[in-house]
Coordinates of C-alpha atoms in Angstrom, one line a residue:
X1 CA 120.2 78.5 131.6
X2 CA 120.4 74.8 132.0
X3 CA 122.5 72.9 129.1
X4 CA 119.6 69.4 128.0
X5 CA 121.0 66.4 126.9
X6 CA 118.9 63.5 124.8
X7 CA 119.9 60.2 125.5
X8 CA 118.4 56.9 123.8
X9 CA 120.7 53.7 123.2
X10 CA 120.3 50.0 122.5
X11 CA 124.3 49.6 124.2
X12 CA 123.7 50.3 127.2
X13 CA 127.6 50.1 127.7
X14 CA 128.7 53.2 131.0
X15 CA 125.6 55.2 129.6
X16 CA 124.3 55.6 133.7
X17 CA 127.7 56.9 134.6
X18 CA 127.8 59.4 131.6
X19 CA 123.9 60.2 131.9
X20 CA 125.2 61.0 135.6
X21 CA 128.2 62.6 135.2
X22 CA 126.0 65.5 132.6
X23 CA 123.6 65.2 135.2
X24 CA 126.8 66.9 137.5
X25 CA 127.9 69.1 135.1
X26 CA 124.2 70.7 135.0
X27 CA 122.7 68.9 132.0
X28 CA 119.3 68.3 131.9
X29 CA 118.5 64.5 130.5
X30 CA 115.8 63.2 128.9
X31 CA 115.3 59.8 127.6
X32 CA 113.3 57.0 126.2
X33 CA 112.2 53.3 126.3
X34 CA 114.1 51.0 128.1
X35 CA 117.0 53.9 128.3
X36 CA 115.2 55.9 130.2
X37 CA 113.9 53.0 132.6
X38 CA 117.3 52.3 133.5
X39 CA 118.4 55.7 134.1
X40 CA 115.4 56.3 136.3
X41 CA 116.5 52.6 138.4
X42 CA 120.1 54.1 138.4
X43 CA 119.0 57.1 140.1
X44 CA 119.5 59.8 137.6
X45 CA 116.6 62.8 137.1
X46 CA 115.3 61.6 134.1
X47 CA 112.3 63.3 131.6
X48 CA 110.0 61.1 129.6
X49 CA 110.5 62.1 125.8
X50 CA 106.8 61.8 125.9
X51 CA 106.7 64.9 128.9
X52 CA 108.5 67.1 126.7
X53 CA 106.1 66.9 123.6
X54 CA 103.4 66.6 125.4
X55 CA 102.5 63.7 123.2
X56 CA 102.5 59.6 124.3
X57 CA 104.8 57.5 122.6
X58 CA 101.6 55.6 120.0
X59 CA 101.9 52.5 117.8
X60 CA 104.7 50.2 120.3
X61 CA 106.6 52.8 120.2
X62 CA 107.4 52.9 116.3
X63 CA 106.7 57.6 117.0
X64 CA 108.2 59.0 120.3
X65 CA 110.6 61.0 118.8
X66 CA 109.4 62.2 115.9
X67 CA 107.8 65.8 117.1
X68 CA 109.2 69.3 116.4
X69 CA 109.7 69.4 119.7
X70 CA 112.3 67.2 119.9
X71 CA 114.1 68.1 115.7
X72 CA 112.9 72.0 116.5
X73 CA 115.6 71.8 119.7
X74 CA 118.2 69.6 118.1
X75 CA 118.2 71.8 114.6
X76 CA 117.5 75.2 116.1
X77 CA 120.5 77.8 115.0
X78 CA 121.6 79.8 118.0
X79 CA 122.1 83.0 116.8
X80 CA 119.9 83.4 114.1
X81 CA 117.0 85.4 115.8
X82 CA 114.4 83.6 113.4
X83 CA 115.4 80.2 114.7
X84 CA 115.5 81.7 118.3
X85 CA 111.8 82.8 117.8
X86 CA 110.1 80.1 116.8
X87 CA 111.8 78.3 119.3
X88 CA 110.1 80.9 121.8
X89 CA 107.0 81.1 120.4
X90 CA 106.5 77.7 120.0
X91 CA 108.3 76.8 123.8
X92 CA 110.8 74.9 122.3
X93 CA 113.9 74.1 124.0
X94 CA 117.3 73.5 122.7
X95 CA 118.7 70.0 123.5
X96 CA 122.8 70.5 123.2
X97 CA 123.7 66.9 123.3
X98 CA 122.6 64.0 121.5
X99 CA 124.0 60.5 122.7
X100 CA 122.1 58.1 120.6
X101 CA 122.9 54.3 119.4
X102 CA 120.5 52.5 116.8
X103 CA 117.8 49.9 117.1
X104 CA 120.3 46.1 116.5
X105 CA 119.4 45.8 113.0
X106 CA 122.6 43.6 112.6
X107 CA 122.5 41.7 115.4
X108 CA 119.0 40.6 114.7
X109 CA 119.3 39.9 110.7
X110 CA 122.9 38.2 112.0
X111 CA 121.0 35.7 114.0
X112 CA 119.9 32.3 111.1
X113 CA 116.7 31.8 110.0
X114 CA 115.7 35.2 111.6
X115 CA 112.2 36.3 110.3
X116 CA 111.6 39.0 108.0
X117 CA 108.9 40.8 110.6
X118 CA 111.7 40.6 113.5
X119 CA 114.5 41.9 110.9
X120 CA 111.8 45.3 109.9
X121 CA 110.7 45.6 113.5
X122 CA 114.4 46.2 114.4
X123 CA 115.2 49.3 111.8
X124 CA 115.6 52.6 114.1
X125 CA 113.6 55.3 112.2
X126 CA 113.8 58.5 114.6
X127 CA 117.0 57.0 115.8
X128 CA 118.5 58.1 112.4
X129 CA 117.2 61.1 111.8
X130 CA 117.8 62.6 115.5
X131 CA 121.4 61.6 114.7
X132 CA 121.7 63.2 111.0
X133 CA 119.8 66.3 113.0
X134 CA 122.5 66.1 115.1
X135 CA 125.7 65.8 112.6
X136 CA 123.8 68.7 110.4
X137 CA 124.1 71.2 113.5
X138 CA 127.0 69.9 114.8
X139 CA 128.1 73.8 115.2
X140 CA 126.4 74.2 118.7
X141 CA 125.0 70.3 118.9
X142 CA 127.1 67.6 120.4
X143 CA 126.5 64.1 119.1
X144 CA 127.0 60.8 120.4
X145 CA 127.1 57.4 118.5
X146 CA 130.1 55.4 120.1
X147 CA 130.1 55.0 124.2
X148 CA 134.7 55.4 123.7
X149 CA 133.7 58.9 122.8
X150 CA 132.4 60.2 126.2
X151 CA 134.8 59.9 128.4
X152 CA 136.0 63.1 126.3
X153 CA 132.7 64.5 125.7
X154 CA 132.6 65.1 129.4
X155 CA 136.4 66.2 130.0
X156 CA 135.5 69.2 127.3
X157 CA 132.3 70.2 128.7
X158 CA 134.6 70.4 132.2
X159 CA 137.4 72.3 131.0
X160 CA 135.3 74.6 128.7
X161 CA 132.0 74.6 129.6
X162 CA 130.9 72.7 126.5
X163 CA 132.7 70.1 123.7
X164 CA 135.0 72.2 121.0
X165 CA 133.7 72.7 117.4
X166 CA 136.5 70.5 116.0
X167 CA 135.3 68.0 118.2
X168 CA 131.6 68.1 117.3
X169 CA 132.5 68.2 113.9
X170 CA 134.2 65.2 114.4
X171 CA 131.4 63.5 116.1
X172 CA 130.0 64.3 113.4
X173 CA 131.2 62.8 110.9
X174 CA 131.4 59.9 112.8
X175 CA 127.3 59.8 113.0
X176 CA 127.2 60.4 109.3
X177 CA 129.1 56.9 109.5
X178 CA 127.5 55.6 111.8
X179 CA 124.3 56.2 109.7
X180 CA 125.7 55.3 106.6
X181 CA 126.7 52.2 107.9
X182 CA 123.4 50.9 109.3
X183 CA 121.4 52.5 106.6
X184 CA 124.0 50.4 104.2
X185 CA 123.0 46.9 105.8
X186 CA 119.6 47.4 105.4
X187 CA 120.2 47.8 101.6
X188 CA 121.8 45.3 101.6
X189 CA 119.0 42.9 103.3
X190 CA 116.7 44.1 101.6
X191 CA 118.9 44.0 97.8
X192 CA 119.9 40.1 98.6
X193 CA 115.6 39.5 99.7
X194 CA 114.2 41.3 95.7
X195 CA 117.9 39.2 94.1
X196 CA 118.6 43.1 92.8
X197 CA 121.9 42.2 91.6
X198 CA 123.8 45.0 89.6
X199 CA 121.0 48.2 91.3
X200 CA 121.5 51.5 89.8
X201 CA 123.6 52.1 93.1
X202 CA 125.1 49.6 95.1
X203 CA 126.5 50.4 98.9
X204 CA 128.1 48.1 101.3
X205 CA 128.9 47.8 104.8
X206 CA 132.5 46.6 106.2
X207 CA 133.5 47.7 110.0
X208 CA 137.2 47.1 110.8
X209 CA 138.7 44.5 112.5
X210 CA 142.1 45.4 113.1
X211 CA 144.6 48.2 111.8
X212 CA 147.5 46.7 110.1
X213 CA 151.1 47.8 110.7
X214 CA 151.2 48.5 106.8
X215 CA 150.5 47.9 103.8
X216 CA 151.2 45.8 100.5
X217 CA 155.3 47.8 101.1
X218 CA 156.1 50.0 104.6
X219 CA 155.6 52.8 103.1
X220 CA 151.4 52.8 102.8
X221 CA 149.1 52.5 105.5
X222 CA 146.6 49.9 106.1
X223 CA 143.5 48.8 107.6
X224 CA 141.5 45.2 107.7
X225 CA 137.4 45.5 107.6
X226 CA 135.3 42.7 107.1
X227 CA 131.0 41.2 106.2
X228 CA 129.1 42.7 109.7
X229 CA 127.3 39.7 109.0
X230 CA 128.2 37.3 106.7
X231 CA 131.0 36.6 107.4
X232 CA 133.2 33.5 106.7
X233 CA 136.9 32.7 105.3
X234 CA 140.1 34.4 106.8
X235 CA 138.0 37.4 108.5
X236 CA 136.5 34.6 110.5
X237 CA 139.8 32.6 110.6
X238 CA 140.2 32.1 114.6
X239 CA 144.2 33.5 115.2
X240 CA 145.4 30.6 118.1
X241 CA 149.9 31.4 117.8
X242 CA 151.8 33.9 115.9
X243 CA 152.5 37.4 114.6
X244 CA 150.0 40.3 113.8
X245 CA 148.6 39.0 110.5
X246 CA 149.8 41.6 108.2
X247 CA 147.9 42.8 105.1
X248 CA 150.2 40.8 102.6
X249 CA 149.5 37.9 105.6
X250 CA 145.7 38.2 105.0
X251 CA 145.5 38.9 101.1
X252 CA 147.6 35.3 100.5
X253 CA 145.9 33.2 103.6
X254 CA 141.7 34.6 101.4
X255 CA 144.1 32.7 98.1
X256 CA 144.8 29.6 99.8
X257 CA 141.4 29.2 101.8
X258 CA 139.4 29.8 98.4
X259 CA 141.8 26.9 96.9
X260 CA 141.1 24.3 99.2
X261 CA 137.5 25.0 99.2
X262 CA 137.8 23.9 95.8
X263 CA 138.3 20.4 97.0
X264 CA 136.6 17.8 98.9
X265 CA 139.5 15.0 99.3
X266 CA 142.3 15.7 101.0
X267 CA 144.3 18.7 100.1
X268 CA 147.1 20.4 100.8
X269 CA 148.0 24.1 99.0
X270 CA 150.8 26.2 99.0
X271 CA 150.8 29.9 98.6
X272 CA 153.2 32.0 97.7
X273 CA 152.2 36.2 97.2
X274 CA 148.3 34.5 95.9
X275 CA 149.6 32.0 93.6
X276 CA 149.5 28.1 94.0
X277 CA 153.4 27.1 94.1
X278 CA 152.1 23.9 95.3
X279 CA 149.1 21.7 95.4
X280 CA 148.4 17.8 95.6
X281 CA 145.7 16.0 97.1
X282 CA 146.5 12.8 99.1
X283 CA 144.7 9.7 100.7
X284 CA 145.2 12.1 104.0
X285 CA 146.8 15.7 104.7
X286 CA 150.4 13.9 105.7
X287 CA 150.4 12.7 102.3
X288 CA 148.9 15.2 99.8
X289 CA 151.5 18.0 102.5
X290 CA 154.5 16.2 101.3
X291 CA 153.2 16.1 97.7
X292 CA 152.5 19.4 97.6
X293 CA 156.4 20.7 99.1
X294 CA 157.6 17.9 96.8
X295 CA 155.8 19.7 93.9
X296 CA 158.1 23.5 94.8
X297 CA 160.4 23.2 97.5
X298 CA 162.3 26.4 96.9
X299 CA 159.0 28.5 96.8
X300 CA 157.0 27.1 99.8
X301 CA 159.3 28.7 101.5
X302 CA 158.0 31.5 103.5
X303 CA 154.8 30.9 102.0
X304 CA 151.2 29.8 103.1
X305 CA 150.4 26.3 103.3
X306 CA 146.3 25.8 104.3
X307 CA 144.1 22.1 104.6
X308 CA 141.0 20.8 105.0
X309 CA 141.7 19.1 107.3
X310 CA 142.6 18.9 110.9
X311 CA 146.5 18.5 111.3
X312 CA 147.5 15.7 113.0
X313 CA 151.2 15.2 115.0
X314 CA 152.6 14.4 112.0
X315 CA 151.6 16.9 109.5
X316 CA 152.8 19.2 112.1
X317 CA 156.8 18.1 112.9
X318 CA 156.8 18.2 108.6
X319 CA 155.3 21.7 108.4
X320 CA 158.2 23.3 111.6
X321 CA 161.4 21.5 109.2
X322 CA 160.5 24.8 107.1
X323 CA 160.1 28.2 107.4
X324 CA 156.3 29.4 106.7
X325 CA 154.8 32.2 107.7
X326 CA 151.4 30.5 108.5
X327 CA 149.1 27.2 108.6
X328 CA 145.7 27.2 108.1
X329 CA 142.5 24.6 108.9
X330 CA 140.0 23.9 109.7
X331 CA 141.4 21.9 112.9
X332 CA 144.4 21.0 114.7
X333 CA 144.6 17.7 117.1
X334 CA 146.3 18.9 120.5
X335 CA 150.3 17.6 120.1
X336 CA 150.1 18.6 116.5
X337 CA 149.2 22.3 117.5
X338 CA 151.6 22.6 120.3
X339 CA 154.0 21.6 117.7
X340 CA 153.1 24.5 115.7
X341 CA 153.3 26.8 118.4
X342 CA 157.0 26.1 119.2
X343 CA 158.0 28.2 116.5
X344 CA 157.4 31.5 117.5
X345 CA 156.8 33.5 114.7
X346 CA 154.1 31.0 112.7
X347 CA 150.8 32.3 112.2
X348 CA 148.6 29.3 113.1
X349 CA 144.7 30.4 111.9
X350 CA 141.8 27.6 112.5
X351 CA 138.9 27.7 110.0
X352 CA 135.2 28.4 110.4
X353 CA 133.5 26.4 108.5
X354 CA 130.6 28.2 105.8
X355 CA 130.6 29.9 103.1
X356 CA 128.7 32.7 101.9
X357 CA 127.9 34.6 98.3
X358 CA 129.2 37.9 97.7
X359 CA 130.3 39.8 95.1
X360 CA 134.0 39.7 94.1
X361 CA 134.7 43.6 93.9
X362 CA 138.2 45.6 92.2
X363 CA 138.6 48.6 92.7
X364 CA 139.6 51.0 90.1
X365 CA 140.8 54.4 90.2
X366 CA 137.3 56.4 91.0
X367 CA 134.8 53.7 90.5
X368 CA 134.4 50.0 91.5
X369 CA 134.4 46.7 89.3
X370 CA 131.4 44.7 90.8
X371 CA 131.0 40.7 89.5
X372 CA 130.2 37.4 90.7
X373 CA 132.9 35.3 91.9
X374 CA 134.0 32.7 89.7
X375 CA 132.3 29.7 91.0
X376 CA 131.2 28.4 88.0
X377 CA 131.8 24.1 88.6
X378 CA 132.5 22.0 84.9
X379 CA 129.8 21.0 83.8
X380 CA 130.5 16.9 82.0
X381 CA 128.1 17.1 80.1
X382 CA 129.4 20.4 78.7
X383 CA 133.1 18.4 77.9
X384 CA 134.1 18.4 74.2
X385 CA 136.8 16.4 72.8
X386 CA 138.2 18.0 70.2
X387 CA 141.0 15.6 69.3
X388 CA 140.6 11.3 67.7
X389 CA 142.7 10.6 71.2
X390 CA 139.9 10.7 73.8
X391 CA 141.6 11.4 77.5
X392 CA 142.5 8.3 79.6
X393 CA 140.5 7.8 83.8
X394 CA 143.9 9.0 85.4
X395 CA 144.4 11.5 82.6
X396 CA 140.8 13.2 83.5
X397 CA 140.9 12.8 87.0
X398 CA 144.5 15.0 86.4
X399 CA 142.8 17.3 84.3
X400 CA 140.1 18.1 85.9
X401 CA 142.5 18.6 89.4
X402 CA 144.7 20.7 87.2
X403 CA 141.5 22.9 86.0
X404 CA 140.4 23.8 89.6
X405 CA 144.2 24.5 90.5
X406 CA 145.2 26.7 87.4
X407 CA 141.6 29.1 88.6
X408 CA 144.0 30.1 91.1
X409 CA 146.8 30.9 89.6
X410 CA 147.0 34.8 88.2
X411 CA 146.5 35.0 83.9
X412 CA 147.8 34.3 81.9
X413 CA 147.9 30.3 83.9
X414 CA 148.9 27.4 83.3
X415 CA 149.4 24.2 85.5
X416 CA 151.2 21.1 84.9
X417 CA 149.5 17.9 87.0
X418 CA 150.3 14.4 87.6
X419 CA 148.9 12.1 89.9
X420 CA 146.6 14.3 91.9
X421 CA 149.9 16.9 91.9
X422 CA 150.8 20.2 90.7
X423 CA 154.3 19.7 88.5
X424 CA 154.8 23.5 86.8
X425 CA 152.7 26.5 87.8
X426 CA 153.4 29.6 84.6
X427 CA 151.6 32.6 86.3
X428 CA 150.9 35.8 85.4
X429 CA 152.5 36.1 81.7
X430 CA 151.5 39.1 79.2
X431 CA 151.1 35.7 76.5
X432 CA 150.4 32.3 77.0
X433 CA 153.5 30.8 75.8
X434 CA 155.9 31.9 77.9
X435 CA 153.8 30.7 81.0
X436 CA 153.6 27.0 79.4
X437 CA 157.5 27.3 79.3
X438 CA 157.8 28.5 82.4
X439 CA 155.3 25.6 83.8
X440 CA 157.4 22.6 81.6
X441 CA 161.0 24.1 82.7
X442 CA 159.8 24.1 86.1
X443 CA 158.8 20.5 85.8
X444 CA 161.6 19.0 84.7
X445 CA 161.7 15.6 83.9
X446 CA 158.0 15.2 86.1
X447 CA 156.5 17.0 82.8
X448 CA 156.2 13.2 81.0
X449 CA 153.2 12.1 81.3
X450 CA 151.4 15.5 82.5
X451 CA 148.4 17.1 81.9
X452 CA 148.2 20.8 81.1
X453 CA 145.3 23.1 81.6
X454 CA 145.1 26.6 80.9
X455 CA 142.9 29.1 82.0
X456 CA 142.1 30.7 78.4
X457 CA 141.8 29.6 75.0
X458 CA 145.1 28.8 72.4
X459 CA 145.5 31.8 70.4
X460 CA 148.1 30.2 68.8
X461 CA 149.2 26.7 68.4
X462 CA 153.2 26.7 70.4
X463 CA 151.4 26.1 73.4
X464 CA 150.4 22.7 72.4
X465 CA 153.9 21.7 70.5
X466 CA 155.9 22.8 73.6
X467 CA 153.3 20.4 75.6
X468 CA 154.6 18.0 72.7
X469 CA 158.3 18.4 73.5
X470 CA 157.8 18.2 77.1
X471 CA 156.2 15.6 76.9
X472 CA 152.3 15.9 78.4
X473 CA 149.5 13.5 77.2
X474 CA 146.6 15.8 78.1
X475 CA 145.4 19.5 78.1
X476 CA 142.4 20.6 79.0
X477 CA 141.2 24.6 77.7
X478 CA 138.2 26.8 77.3
X479 CA 138.8 26.9 73.2
X480 CA 137.1 29.4 71.3
X481 CA 139.6 30.7 69.6
X482 CA 139.6 31.3 65.7
X483 CA 142.7 29.2 65.3
X484 CA 141.9 26.1 67.6
X485 CA 141.8 23.7 64.8
X486 CA 145.4 24.6 64.2
X487 CA 145.9 23.7 68.2
X488 CA 144.0 20.3 67.6
X489 CA 146.1 19.4 64.4
X490 CA 149.4 19.4 66.4
X491 CA 148.0 17.8 69.7
X492 CA 146.6 14.3 66.9
X493 CA 149.9 14.3 65.6
X494 CA 151.7 14.2 69.0
X495 CA 149.3 11.7 70.6
X496 CA 147.6 14.6 72.8
X497 CA 144.5 14.2 74.3
X498 CA 142.7 18.0 73.9
X499 CA 139.6 18.6 75.7
X500 CA 137.5 22.1 75.5
X501 CA 135.4 22.7 78.3
X502 CA 133.7 26.5 77.0
X503 CA 134.7 28.4 80.3
X504 CA 137.5 30.2 80.9
X505 CA 138.9 31.1 84.5
X506 CA 141.1 34.9 83.7
X507 CA 142.1 36.2 86.8
X508 CA 143.7 39.2 87.4

């Protein structure tokens, strides 16, 4: 008795060759639509699904495979007498292999301004149903959703007369992943259209970009996945030069890109272990880089530098003077790129324009925390001067700059800035005074005349007292502590201007 294969694919890579090899191995091929036409034109003896079902394709192809003679043929348990009797009684021929991939929903919604009606028409119904049926019945049916598996299946059929059960189980798992990914894309699309922000259940669809050599540490396996539809930032950077990106490279580069996006003026951002170690704005990125480098010439070594302007020759010449892991920019002058490429292992990334607002996810054991990204801008009207002295225009400019930076520093976080440059950064301490002391110590003499930004309020006046001893002249913080008045009084006695924003920027 001949075996039967059902083939219906939107991605037709390798399908003709696969069908011909199945035919040579004694398989009868049934198909639909464009796949049927392609196989027939290519010389494959192919049968239309409508000939099998005895029912025509209707509703512009919306209904063609949803029929007992298809699903009964796929789902029949071959060693159950009742199933075999049903097959015989209803004239249903078993289907032993299903090769299907789905309507191009992802490709459709990836296009700008695609109409809702077109997106809906590219939601496959029969395809997922047949894939899931075949995967459920993997003990008897081989299911294929990826052309990469065609050759393995052919080789096993040649050797054993059928695929091995362990192979069918693997392909079934892959098939369920395929339909789950597909349905997740549809769900995300509809969820966004309905502004369903935190629904009762939530799924996210990501596809693999690459396997990584290891994770944060060499003993951890890792891979990188991206949003398949609306992907920007590090996931869409074009690597122009250098070694393959590592797990930590990708994580650090993402932190650099997120901070660079805070600024419209030319900026240079140096990142180490996801924390900024030097940030500066300037009239050009060359000027900004020199300032950012001088902000912390020790920590920048082995770090990542990102810009929001095209990298020119002068900047490139400075960048290659030290060891850096990555340089990121929206573009590079041709000669500047050649200079950077003289460093064999330096990774050079070109940043794609654009931005997609998505959830911020934090994995916890047994679950996931889902939140909006911290994208709130400082509202000028909500700024409250709480001290007798208001900040000068220059201080205010530096306070706003420092606040943009502290938002991207691990909590508890303190940033000192002067003249559009970070002069001291206190990172990730378990109380508020320690990062303050750390930032002041790093700044040294540069602390005098600088301003201070804090990601959260001061529980005690000790931060203001330390700021006064360091010569800091202005402070920006959220406010909201029970001891705010104590901090205000210390600031007034020291002549420090302090403003409250009402906005906290914890980053854990």
